[in-house]
Coordinates of C-alpha atoms in Angstrom, one line a residue:
Chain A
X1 CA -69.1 -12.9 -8.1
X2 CA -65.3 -13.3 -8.0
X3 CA -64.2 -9.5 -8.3
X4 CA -66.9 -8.5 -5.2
X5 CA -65.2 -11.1 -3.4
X6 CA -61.5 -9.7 -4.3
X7 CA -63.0 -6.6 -3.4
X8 CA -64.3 -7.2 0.1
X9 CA -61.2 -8.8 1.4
X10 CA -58.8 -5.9 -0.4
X11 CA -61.4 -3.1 1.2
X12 CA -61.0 -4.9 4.9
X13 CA -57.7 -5.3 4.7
X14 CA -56.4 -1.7 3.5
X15 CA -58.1 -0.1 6.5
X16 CA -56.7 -0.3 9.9
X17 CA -58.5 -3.5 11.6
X18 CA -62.0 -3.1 13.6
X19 CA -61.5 0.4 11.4
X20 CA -64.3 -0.5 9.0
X21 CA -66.8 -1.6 12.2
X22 CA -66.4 1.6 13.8
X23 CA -67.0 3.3 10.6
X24 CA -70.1 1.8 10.0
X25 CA -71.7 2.0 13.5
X26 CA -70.8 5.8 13.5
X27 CA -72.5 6.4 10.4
X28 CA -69.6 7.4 8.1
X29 CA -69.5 4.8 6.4
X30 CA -72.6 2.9 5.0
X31 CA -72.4 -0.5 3.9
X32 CA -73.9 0.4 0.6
X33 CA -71.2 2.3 0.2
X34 CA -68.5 0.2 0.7
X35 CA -70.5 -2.9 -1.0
X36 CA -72.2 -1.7 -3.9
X37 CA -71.4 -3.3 -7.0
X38 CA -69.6 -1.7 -9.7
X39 CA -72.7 -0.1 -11.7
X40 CA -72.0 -1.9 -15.2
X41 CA -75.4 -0.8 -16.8
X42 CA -74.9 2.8 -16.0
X43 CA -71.7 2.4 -17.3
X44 CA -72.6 1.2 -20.5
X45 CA -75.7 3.2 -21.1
X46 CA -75.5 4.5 -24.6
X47 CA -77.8 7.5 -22.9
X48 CA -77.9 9.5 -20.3
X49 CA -81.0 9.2 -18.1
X50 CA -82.7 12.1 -16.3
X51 CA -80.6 15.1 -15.1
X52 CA -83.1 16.6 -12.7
X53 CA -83.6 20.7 -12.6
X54 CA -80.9 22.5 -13.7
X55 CA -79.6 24.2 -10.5
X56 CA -77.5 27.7 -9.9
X57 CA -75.9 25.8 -6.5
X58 CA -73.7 23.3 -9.2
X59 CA -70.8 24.7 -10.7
X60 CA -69.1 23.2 -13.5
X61 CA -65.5 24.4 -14.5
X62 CA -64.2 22.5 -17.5
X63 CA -61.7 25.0 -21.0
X64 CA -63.9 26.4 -23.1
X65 CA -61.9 24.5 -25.5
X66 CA -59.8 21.3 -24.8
X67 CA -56.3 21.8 -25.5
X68 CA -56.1 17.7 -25.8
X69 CA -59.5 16.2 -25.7
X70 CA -58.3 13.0 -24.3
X71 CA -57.4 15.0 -20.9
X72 CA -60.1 17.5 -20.4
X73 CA -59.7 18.8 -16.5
X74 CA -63.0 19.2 -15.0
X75 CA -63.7 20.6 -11.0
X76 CA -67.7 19.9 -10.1
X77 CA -68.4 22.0 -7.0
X78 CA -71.3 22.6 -5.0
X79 CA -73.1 23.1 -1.7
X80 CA -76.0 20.5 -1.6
X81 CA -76.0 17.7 0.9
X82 CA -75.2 15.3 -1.9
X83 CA -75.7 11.5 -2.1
X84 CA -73.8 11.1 -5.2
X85 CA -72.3 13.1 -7.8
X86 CA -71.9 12.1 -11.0
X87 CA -70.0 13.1 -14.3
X88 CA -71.1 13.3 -18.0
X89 CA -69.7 14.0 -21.0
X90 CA -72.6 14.4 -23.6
X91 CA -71.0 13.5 -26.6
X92 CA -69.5 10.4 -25.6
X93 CA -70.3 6.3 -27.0
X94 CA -70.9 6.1 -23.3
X95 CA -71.5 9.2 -21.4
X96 CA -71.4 8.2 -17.9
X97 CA -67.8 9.1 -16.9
X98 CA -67.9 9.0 -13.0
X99 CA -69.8 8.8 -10.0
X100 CA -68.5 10.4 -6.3
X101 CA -69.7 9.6 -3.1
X102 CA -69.2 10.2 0.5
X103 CA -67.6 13.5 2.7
X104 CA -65.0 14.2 -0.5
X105 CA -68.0 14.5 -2.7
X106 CA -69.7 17.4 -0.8
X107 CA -68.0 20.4 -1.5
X108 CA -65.4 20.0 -4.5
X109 CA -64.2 17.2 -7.0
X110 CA -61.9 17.5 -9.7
X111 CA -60.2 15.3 -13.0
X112 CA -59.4 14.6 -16.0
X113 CA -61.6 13.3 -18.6
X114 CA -62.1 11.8 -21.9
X115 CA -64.3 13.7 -24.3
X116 CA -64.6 12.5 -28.2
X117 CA -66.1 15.4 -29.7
X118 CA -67.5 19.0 -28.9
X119 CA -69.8 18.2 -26.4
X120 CA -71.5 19.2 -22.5
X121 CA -69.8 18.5 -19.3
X122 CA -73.1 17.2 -17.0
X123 CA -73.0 17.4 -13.4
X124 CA -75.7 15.5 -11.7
X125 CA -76.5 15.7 -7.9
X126 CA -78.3 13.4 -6.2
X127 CA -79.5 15.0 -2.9
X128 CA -82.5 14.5 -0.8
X129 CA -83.6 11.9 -3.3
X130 CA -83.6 14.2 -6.5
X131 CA -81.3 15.0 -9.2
X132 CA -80.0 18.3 -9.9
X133 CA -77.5 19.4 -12.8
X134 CA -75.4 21.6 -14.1
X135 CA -73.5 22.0 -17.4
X136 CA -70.2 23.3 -19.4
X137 CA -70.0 23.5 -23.2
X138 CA -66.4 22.0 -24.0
X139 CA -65.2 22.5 -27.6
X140 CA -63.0 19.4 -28.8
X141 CA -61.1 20.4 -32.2
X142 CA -58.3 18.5 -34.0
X143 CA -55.0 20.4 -33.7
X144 CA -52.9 21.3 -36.5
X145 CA -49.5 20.8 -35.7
X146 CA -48.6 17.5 -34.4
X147 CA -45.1 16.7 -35.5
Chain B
X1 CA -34.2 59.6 -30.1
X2 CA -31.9 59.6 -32.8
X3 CA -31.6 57.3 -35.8
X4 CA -28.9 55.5 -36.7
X5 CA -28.3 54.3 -40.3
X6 CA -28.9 50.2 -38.4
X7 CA -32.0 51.4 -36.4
X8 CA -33.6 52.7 -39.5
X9 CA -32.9 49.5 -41.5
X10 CA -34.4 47.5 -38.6
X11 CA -37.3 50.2 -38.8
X12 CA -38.0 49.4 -42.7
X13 CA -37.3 45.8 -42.3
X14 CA -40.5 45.5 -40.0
X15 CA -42.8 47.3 -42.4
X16 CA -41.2 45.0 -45.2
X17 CA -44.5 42.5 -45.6
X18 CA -42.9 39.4 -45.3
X19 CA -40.1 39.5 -42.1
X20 CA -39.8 41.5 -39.0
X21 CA -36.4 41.9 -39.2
X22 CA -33.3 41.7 -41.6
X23 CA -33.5 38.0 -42.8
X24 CA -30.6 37.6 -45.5
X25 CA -33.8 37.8 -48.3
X26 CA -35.1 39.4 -50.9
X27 CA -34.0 42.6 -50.7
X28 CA -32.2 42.5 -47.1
X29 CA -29.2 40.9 -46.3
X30 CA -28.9 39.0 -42.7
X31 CA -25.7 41.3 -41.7
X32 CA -28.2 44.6 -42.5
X33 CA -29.1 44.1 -38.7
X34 CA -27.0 43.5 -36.1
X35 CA -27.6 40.8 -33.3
X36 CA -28.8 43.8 -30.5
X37 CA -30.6 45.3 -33.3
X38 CA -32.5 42.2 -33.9
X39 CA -33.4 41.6 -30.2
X40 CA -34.8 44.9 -29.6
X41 CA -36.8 44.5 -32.8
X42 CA -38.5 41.3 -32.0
X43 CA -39.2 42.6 -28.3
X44 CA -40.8 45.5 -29.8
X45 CA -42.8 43.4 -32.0
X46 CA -44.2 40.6 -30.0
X47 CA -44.7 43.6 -27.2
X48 CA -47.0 45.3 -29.8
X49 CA -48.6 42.2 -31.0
X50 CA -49.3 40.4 -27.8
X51 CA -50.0 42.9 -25.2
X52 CA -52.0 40.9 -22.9
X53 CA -51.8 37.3 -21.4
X54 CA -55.7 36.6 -22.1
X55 CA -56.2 37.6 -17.9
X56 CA -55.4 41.3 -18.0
X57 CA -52.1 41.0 -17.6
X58 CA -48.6 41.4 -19.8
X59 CA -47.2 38.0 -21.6
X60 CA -44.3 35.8 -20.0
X61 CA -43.5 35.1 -23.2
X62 CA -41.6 31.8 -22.0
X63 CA -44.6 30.2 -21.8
X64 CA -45.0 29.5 -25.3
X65 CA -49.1 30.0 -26.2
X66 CA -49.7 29.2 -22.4
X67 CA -48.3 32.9 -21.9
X68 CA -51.3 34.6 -24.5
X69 CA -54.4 32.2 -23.5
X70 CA -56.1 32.0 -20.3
X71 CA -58.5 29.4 -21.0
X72 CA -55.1 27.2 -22.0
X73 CA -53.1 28.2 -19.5
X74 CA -55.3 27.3 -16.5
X75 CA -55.3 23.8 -18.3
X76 CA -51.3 23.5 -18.5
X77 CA -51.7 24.5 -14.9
X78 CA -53.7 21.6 -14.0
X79 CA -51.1 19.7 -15.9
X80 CA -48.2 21.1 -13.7
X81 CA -49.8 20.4 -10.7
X82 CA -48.1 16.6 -11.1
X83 CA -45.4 17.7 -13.8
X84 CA -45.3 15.2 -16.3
X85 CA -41.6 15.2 -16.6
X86 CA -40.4 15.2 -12.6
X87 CA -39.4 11.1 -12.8
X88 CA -37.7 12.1 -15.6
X89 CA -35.6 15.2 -14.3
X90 CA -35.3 12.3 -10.8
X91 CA -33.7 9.7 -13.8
X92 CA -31.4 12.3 -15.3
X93 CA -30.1 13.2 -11.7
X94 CA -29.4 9.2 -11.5
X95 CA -27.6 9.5 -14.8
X96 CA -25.6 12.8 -14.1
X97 CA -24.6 10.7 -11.1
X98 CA -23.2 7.7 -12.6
X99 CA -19.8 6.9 -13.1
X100 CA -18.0 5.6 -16.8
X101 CA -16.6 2.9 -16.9
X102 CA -13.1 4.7 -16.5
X103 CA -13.8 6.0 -13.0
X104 CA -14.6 9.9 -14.1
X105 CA -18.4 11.3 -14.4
X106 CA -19.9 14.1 -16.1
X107 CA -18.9 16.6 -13.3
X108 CA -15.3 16.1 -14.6
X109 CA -16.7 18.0 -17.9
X110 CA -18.8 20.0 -16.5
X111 CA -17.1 21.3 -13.1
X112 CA -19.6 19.4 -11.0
X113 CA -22.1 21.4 -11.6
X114 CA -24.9 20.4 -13.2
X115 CA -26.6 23.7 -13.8
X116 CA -25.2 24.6 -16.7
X117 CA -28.1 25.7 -19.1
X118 CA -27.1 29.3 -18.7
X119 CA -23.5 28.2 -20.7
X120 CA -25.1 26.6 -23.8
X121 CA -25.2 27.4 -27.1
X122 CA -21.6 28.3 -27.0
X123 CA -19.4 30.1 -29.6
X124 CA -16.3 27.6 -29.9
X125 CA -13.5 29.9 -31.3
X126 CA -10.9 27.1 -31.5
X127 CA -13.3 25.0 -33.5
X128 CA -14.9 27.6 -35.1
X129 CA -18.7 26.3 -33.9
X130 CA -21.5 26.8 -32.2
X131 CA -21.8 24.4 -29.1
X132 CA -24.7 22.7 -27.9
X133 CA -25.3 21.5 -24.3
X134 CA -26.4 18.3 -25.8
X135 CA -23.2 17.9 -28.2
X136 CA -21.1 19.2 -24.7
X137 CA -22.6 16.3 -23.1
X138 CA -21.7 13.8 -25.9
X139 CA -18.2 14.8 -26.3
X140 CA -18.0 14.5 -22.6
X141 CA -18.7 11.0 -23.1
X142 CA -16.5 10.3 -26.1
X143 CA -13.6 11.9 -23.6
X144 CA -14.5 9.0 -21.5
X145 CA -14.7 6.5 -23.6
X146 CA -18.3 6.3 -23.7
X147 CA -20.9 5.5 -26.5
X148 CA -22.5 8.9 -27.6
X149 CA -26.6 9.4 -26.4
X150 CA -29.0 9.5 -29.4
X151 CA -29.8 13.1 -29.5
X152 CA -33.5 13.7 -29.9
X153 CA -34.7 11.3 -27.7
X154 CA -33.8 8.9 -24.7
X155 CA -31.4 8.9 -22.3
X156 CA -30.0 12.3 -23.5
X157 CA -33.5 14.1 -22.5
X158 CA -33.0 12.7 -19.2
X159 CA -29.7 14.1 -18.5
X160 CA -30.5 17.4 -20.3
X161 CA -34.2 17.8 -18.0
X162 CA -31.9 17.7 -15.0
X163 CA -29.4 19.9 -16.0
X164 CA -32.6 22.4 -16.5
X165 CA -34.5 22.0 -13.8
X166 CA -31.3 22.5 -11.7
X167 CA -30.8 25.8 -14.2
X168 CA -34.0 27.3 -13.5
X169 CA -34.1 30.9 -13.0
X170 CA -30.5 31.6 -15.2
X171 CA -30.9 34.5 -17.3
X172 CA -30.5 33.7 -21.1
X173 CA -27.5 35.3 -22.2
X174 CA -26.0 33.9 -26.0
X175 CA -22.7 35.8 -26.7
X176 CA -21.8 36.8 -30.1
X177 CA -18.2 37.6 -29.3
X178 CA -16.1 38.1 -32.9
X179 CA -17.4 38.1 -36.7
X180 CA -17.0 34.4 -37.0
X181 CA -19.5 33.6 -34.8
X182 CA -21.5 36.9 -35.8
X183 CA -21.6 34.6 -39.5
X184 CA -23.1 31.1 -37.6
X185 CA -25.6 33.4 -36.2
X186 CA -26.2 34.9 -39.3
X187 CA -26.5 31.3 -41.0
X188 CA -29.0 30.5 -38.3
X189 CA -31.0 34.0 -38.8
X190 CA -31.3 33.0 -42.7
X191 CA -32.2 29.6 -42.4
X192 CA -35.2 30.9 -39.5
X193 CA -36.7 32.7 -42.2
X194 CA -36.3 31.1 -45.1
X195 CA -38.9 29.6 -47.2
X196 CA -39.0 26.0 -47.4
X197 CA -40.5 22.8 -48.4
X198 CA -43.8 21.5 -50.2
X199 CA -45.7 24.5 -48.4
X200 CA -43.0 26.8 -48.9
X201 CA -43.8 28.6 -45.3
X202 CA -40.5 29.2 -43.1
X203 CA -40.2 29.5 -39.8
X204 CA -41.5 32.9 -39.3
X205 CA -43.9 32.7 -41.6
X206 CA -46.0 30.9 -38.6
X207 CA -43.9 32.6 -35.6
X208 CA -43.4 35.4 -36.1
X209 CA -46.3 36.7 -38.9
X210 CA -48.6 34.6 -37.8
X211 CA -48.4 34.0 -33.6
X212 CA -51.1 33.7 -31.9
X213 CA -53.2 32.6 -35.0
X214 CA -55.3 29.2 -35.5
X215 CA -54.0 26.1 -37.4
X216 CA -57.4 24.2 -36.7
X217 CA -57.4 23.6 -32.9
X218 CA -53.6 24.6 -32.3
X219 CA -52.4 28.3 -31.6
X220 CA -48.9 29.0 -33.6
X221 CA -46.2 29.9 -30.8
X222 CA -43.9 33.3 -30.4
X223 CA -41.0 33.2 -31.8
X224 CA -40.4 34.9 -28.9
X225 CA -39.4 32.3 -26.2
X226 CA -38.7 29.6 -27.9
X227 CA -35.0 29.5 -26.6
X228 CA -36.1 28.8 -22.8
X229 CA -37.3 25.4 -21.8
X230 CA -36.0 22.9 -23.4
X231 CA -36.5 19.7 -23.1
X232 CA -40.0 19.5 -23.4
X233 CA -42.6 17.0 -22.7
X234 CA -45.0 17.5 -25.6
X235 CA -48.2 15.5 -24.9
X236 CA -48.8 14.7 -28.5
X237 CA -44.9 12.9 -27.9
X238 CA -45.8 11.6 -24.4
X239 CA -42.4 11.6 -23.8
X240 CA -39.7 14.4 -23.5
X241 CA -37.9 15.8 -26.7
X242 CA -34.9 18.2 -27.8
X243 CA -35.1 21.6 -30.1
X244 CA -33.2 19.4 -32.3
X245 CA -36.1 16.8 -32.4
X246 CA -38.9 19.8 -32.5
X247 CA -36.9 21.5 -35.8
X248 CA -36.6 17.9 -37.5
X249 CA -40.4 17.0 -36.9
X250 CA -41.5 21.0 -37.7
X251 CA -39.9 20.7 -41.1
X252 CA -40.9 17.7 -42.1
X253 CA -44.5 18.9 -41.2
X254 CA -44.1 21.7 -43.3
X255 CA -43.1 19.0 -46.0
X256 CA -39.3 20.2 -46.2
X257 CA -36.1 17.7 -45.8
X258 CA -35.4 18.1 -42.2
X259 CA -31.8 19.1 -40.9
X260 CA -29.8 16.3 -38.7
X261 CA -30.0 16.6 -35.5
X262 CA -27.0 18.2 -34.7
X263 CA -25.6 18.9 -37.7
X264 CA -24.5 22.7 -38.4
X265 CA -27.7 23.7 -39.5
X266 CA -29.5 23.2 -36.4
X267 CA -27.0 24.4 -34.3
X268 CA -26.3 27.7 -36.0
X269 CA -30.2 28.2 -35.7
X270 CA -30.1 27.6 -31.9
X271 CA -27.7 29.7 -31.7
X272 CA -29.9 32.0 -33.0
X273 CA -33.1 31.0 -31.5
X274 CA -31.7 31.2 -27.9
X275 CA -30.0 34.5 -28.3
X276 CA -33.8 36.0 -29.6
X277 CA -34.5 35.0 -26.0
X278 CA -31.8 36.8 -24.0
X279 CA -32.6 38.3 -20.7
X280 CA -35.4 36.2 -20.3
X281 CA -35.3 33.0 -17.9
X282 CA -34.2 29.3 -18.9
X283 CA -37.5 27.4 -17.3
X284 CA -37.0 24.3 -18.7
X285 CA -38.1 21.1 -18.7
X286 CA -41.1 22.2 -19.6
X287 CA -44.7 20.6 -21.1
X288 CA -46.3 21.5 -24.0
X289 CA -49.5 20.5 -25.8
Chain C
X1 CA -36.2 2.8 -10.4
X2 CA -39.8 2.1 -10.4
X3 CA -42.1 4.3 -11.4
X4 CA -44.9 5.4 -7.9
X5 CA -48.1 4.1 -9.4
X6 CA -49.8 6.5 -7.3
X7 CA -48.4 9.9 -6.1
X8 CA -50.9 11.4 -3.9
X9 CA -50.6 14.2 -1.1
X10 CA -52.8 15.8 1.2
X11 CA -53.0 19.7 2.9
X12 CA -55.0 20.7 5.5
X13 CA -56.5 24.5 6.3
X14 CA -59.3 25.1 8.6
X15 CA -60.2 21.5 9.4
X16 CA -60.5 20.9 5.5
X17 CA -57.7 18.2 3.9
X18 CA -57.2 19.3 -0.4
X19 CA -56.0 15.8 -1.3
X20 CA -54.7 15.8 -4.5
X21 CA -53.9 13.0 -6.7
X22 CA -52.0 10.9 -9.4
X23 CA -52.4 7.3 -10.8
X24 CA -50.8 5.4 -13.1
X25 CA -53.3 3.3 -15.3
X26 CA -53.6 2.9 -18.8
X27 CA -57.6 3.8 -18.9
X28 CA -58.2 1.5 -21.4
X29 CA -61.9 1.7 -23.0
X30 CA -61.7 -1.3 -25.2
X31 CA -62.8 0.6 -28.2
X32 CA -59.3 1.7 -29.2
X33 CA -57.8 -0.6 -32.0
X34 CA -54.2 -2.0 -32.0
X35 CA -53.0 -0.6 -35.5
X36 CA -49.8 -3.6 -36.0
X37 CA -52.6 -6.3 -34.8
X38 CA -55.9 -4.9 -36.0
X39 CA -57.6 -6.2 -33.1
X40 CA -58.5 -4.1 -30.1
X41 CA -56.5 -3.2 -27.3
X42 CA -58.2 -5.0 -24.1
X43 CA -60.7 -3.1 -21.8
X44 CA -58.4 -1.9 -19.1
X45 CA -59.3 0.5 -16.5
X46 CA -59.9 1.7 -12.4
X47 CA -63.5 0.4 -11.4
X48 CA -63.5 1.9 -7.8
X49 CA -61.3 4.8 -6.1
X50 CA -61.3 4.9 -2.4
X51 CA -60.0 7.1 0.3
X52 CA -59.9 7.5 3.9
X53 CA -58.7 10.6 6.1
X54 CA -57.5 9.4 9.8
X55 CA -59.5 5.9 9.2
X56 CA -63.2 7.2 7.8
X57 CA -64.1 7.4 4.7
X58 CA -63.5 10.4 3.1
X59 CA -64.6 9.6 -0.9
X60 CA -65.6 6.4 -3.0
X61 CA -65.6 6.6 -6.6
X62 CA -66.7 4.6 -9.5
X63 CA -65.5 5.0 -12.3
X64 CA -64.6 3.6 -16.2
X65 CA -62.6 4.4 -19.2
X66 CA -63.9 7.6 -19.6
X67 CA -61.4 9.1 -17.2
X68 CA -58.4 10.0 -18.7
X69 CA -55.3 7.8 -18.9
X70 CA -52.9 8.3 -15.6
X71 CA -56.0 9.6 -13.9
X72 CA -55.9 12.7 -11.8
X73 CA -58.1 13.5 -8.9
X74 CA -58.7 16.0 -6.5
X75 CA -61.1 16.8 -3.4
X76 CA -61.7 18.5 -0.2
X77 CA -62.8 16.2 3.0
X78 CA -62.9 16.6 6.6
X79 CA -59.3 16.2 8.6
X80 CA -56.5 17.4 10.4
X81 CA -52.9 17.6 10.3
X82 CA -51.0 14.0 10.9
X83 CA -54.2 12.2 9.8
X84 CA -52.9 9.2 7.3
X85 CA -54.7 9.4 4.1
X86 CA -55.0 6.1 2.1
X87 CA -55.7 5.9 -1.2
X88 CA -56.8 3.0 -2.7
X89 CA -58.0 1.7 -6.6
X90 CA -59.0 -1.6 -8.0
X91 CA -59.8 -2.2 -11.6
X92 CA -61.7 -3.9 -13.9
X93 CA -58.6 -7.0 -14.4
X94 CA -58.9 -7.5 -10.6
X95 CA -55.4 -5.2 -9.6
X96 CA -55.5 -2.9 -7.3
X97 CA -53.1 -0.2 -5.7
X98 CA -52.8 1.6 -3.1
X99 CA -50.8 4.6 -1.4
X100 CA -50.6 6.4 2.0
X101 CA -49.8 10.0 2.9
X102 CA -49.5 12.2 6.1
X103 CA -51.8 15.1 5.9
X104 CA -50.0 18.3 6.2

């Protein structure tokens, strides 16, 4: 497909040459990693799918209530050996918001999302081939004094 | 501590149901309180009202609602972290740096010193006016033959973000120096709180009665502060805006003929405005919901 | 003067690098309507974030227009001080950015 193709050349040529070959023959990087396509269908699933067990080692810091829900900050954090992390927001035409990966995903990740309504922040770690979650309750409200 | 015949008529004025202080309405006249007067009364009051920042500790009040709510101040925080109007403040520096056309620059107004937040609003005795830093910065131009900046918007919020940021820290300090201008800050006083429009609320009606209530998902603002960080990036704007623009757009929301921009109106109610905030900081630009 | 499409920096402290982060991107969803044309505004947003601390990887993202317009991000990987951090984003048009900062 033309954008993986776009894609492989752009990744190869903003790292430092031979970098991405020592990468991947230490380990740090795996080529799924670097070559997996952009996950379209989780994208545009209209649900979310299983969360796993809820777990006390995810922490999810999101307002109580957004001041602007069009730019809700959100930090995930957690101490799990994680495969992935990915970002919900229950509410939304599309909840699926994000998905993190690699040595930046394993302790803390934080930005800003979009949320619709009144809804849950979800959390989802994949680690050691199951899913764990955890969740904020976000109120979204419609201010009253634009101007 | 001994009353005076003033202190007691600030005293009465806050238990009055509708003002805090001497407005110029119903049964008080504006001149029943006297500029210090007013000052220590609205400290008093927003002291009594707000005691606590939502995290255990006292109000800044320059913070606007940020300064009462913790669960919206830790998002304004995240905001700050890349401040939303720092290419702006980096344009008006470009600005403040450019030459007219005849040669001269705004440091020939303004003693090449950009930092000048601390000297505006000004009482203009020859004139007989209150003076604006914005207005300061048009005449400047008109001086020097230049077009005058639109003033709620634009270019002017560019210059006027630099000219804060470089005034950060500058202790508010509005002087009221002879009864003339003792009468424009009266006229501002009045027009703060009185009754307008469709909805017939005034200013204080909302900040001052009614800080730190609801309007659906927005908190109303202190009066209290209001004077210190102009311009302000509102997000709802996405852009940088004047007072002047903020006092147009809050009037017409409460259904009332805005004033100009400007015009006396608006600047005889900064005056006023900023003085309520003497002795606290100028912390401008700053961003706002 | 052009605005940085990306302003990014990076702070090390006991072997961890905070990198935090700003891009420039309209985050269009495709579901928001153009009100003078009636028709919507184009889907328009970052597909893929990627980052790399001293070479390695150090995050990959995927992402859609859920993230907020001019998206932020923030996260703690493994470092040290001089490392180059690069910072990288393609979206869903086929653009891409990318920006570099010393770790400090």
């Amino acid at each position: 497909m033309n954008t993986d193709m776009k894609r492989r050349v752009f990744l190869k040529g903003s790292l430092a040459a031979g970098t991405v070959g020592v990468a991947v023959s230490a380990g740090l990087l795996a080529p799924q990693a670097v070559m997996a396509a952009w996950p379209k269908a989780e994208f545009e699933a209209k649900k979310m799918g299983d969360l796993g067990a809820a777990s006390g080692d995810i922490k999810v810091k999101a307002p109580d209530i957004a001041e602007n829900g069009a730019v809700v900050p959100i930090t995930v954090s957690h101490n799990m050996k994680a495969d992935s992390v990915a970002i919900y927001a229950s509410a939304n035409g599309t909840p699926l918001v994000a998905q993190f990966m690699g040595p930046g995903a394993q302790t803390q990740v934080s930005t800003r999302i979009k949320m619709g309504k009144t809804g849950d922040v979800i959390a989802v770690v994949k680690s050691g081939g199951k899913l764990h979650h955890a969740k904020k309750s976000v109120k979204v409200t419609i201010g009253g004094c634009g101007g | 501590m001994k009353m005076t015949k003033y202190a007691l008529a600030a005293v009465v004025a806050f238990s009055a149901s509708s003002v805090a202080i001497a407005d110029g309405h119903g049964n008080k006249k504006a001149t029943d309180t006297s500029p210090a007067e007013d000052l220590a009364a609205y400290r008093a009051y927003f002291d009594k009202r707000h005691p606590d920042d939502g995290a255990g500790g006292k109000p800044d009040f320059s913070n606007g609602v940020y300064s009462i709510l913790a669960d919206a101040r830790s998002q304004w925080e995240n905001t700050e972290e890349f401040p939303p109007y720092e290419d702006m403040v980096a344009k008006g520096e470009a600005l403040w740096n450019t030459k007219f056309a005849n040669g001269k620059g705004y440091g020939s107004c303004f003693g090449d010193d950009p930092a000048q937040r601390k000297n505006y609003p000004m009482w203009d005795d020859k004139r007989k006016m209150v003076v604006t830093m914005e207005l300061a910065i048009n005449e400047c131009r008109e001086a020097n033959g230049e077009k005058p900046l639109k003033y709620k918007k634009g270019d002017i919020t560019r210059l006027t973000a630099y000219m804060a940021y470089e005034s950060r820290g500058q202790k508010v300090d509005v002087q009221i120096p002879n009864d003339d201008a003792l009468a424009a800050y009266n006229d501002g006083k009045s027009r703060f709180f009185a009754r307008r429009g469709q909805l017939n609320f005034s200013c204080a009606s909302c900040h001052v009665q009614n800080s730190g209530t609801r309007v659906r998902g927005d908190t109303l603002s202190m009066a209290l502060g209001h004077g210190t960080g102009w311009p302000v990036y509102r997000q709802k704007w996405g852009d940088l805006g004047t007072l002047h623009r903020r006092l147009g757009g809050c009037m017409k929301q409460m259904r009332a003929k805005p004033y100009k921009a400007q015009g006396e109106e608006l600047r005889n109610m900064e005056y006023f405005i900023t003085h309520m905030s003497n002795g606290m900081e100028f912390n401008g630009p700053s961003s706002r919901k | 003067m052009a605005k940085k499409s990306i302003k990014v920096r990076a702070k090390e402290k006991g072997g961890v690098v905070t990198v935090k982060a700003l891009m420039n991107h309209p985050m269009e969803t495709g579901l928001r309507k153009n009100k003078k044309t009636g028709k919507m505004f184009p889907a328009h947003y970052i597909t893929e974030v990627t980052a790399t601390i001293g070479g390695a990887n150090a995050l990959t993202a995927n992402w859609a227009g859920g993230i907020s317009k001019n998206p932020y991000l923030a996260f703690d990987a493994p470092g040290k001080k001089g490392d180059e951090l690069t910072l990288s984003w393609t979206d869903n048009q086929g653009n891409s950015e990318s920006a570099t900062a010393k770790v400090k």
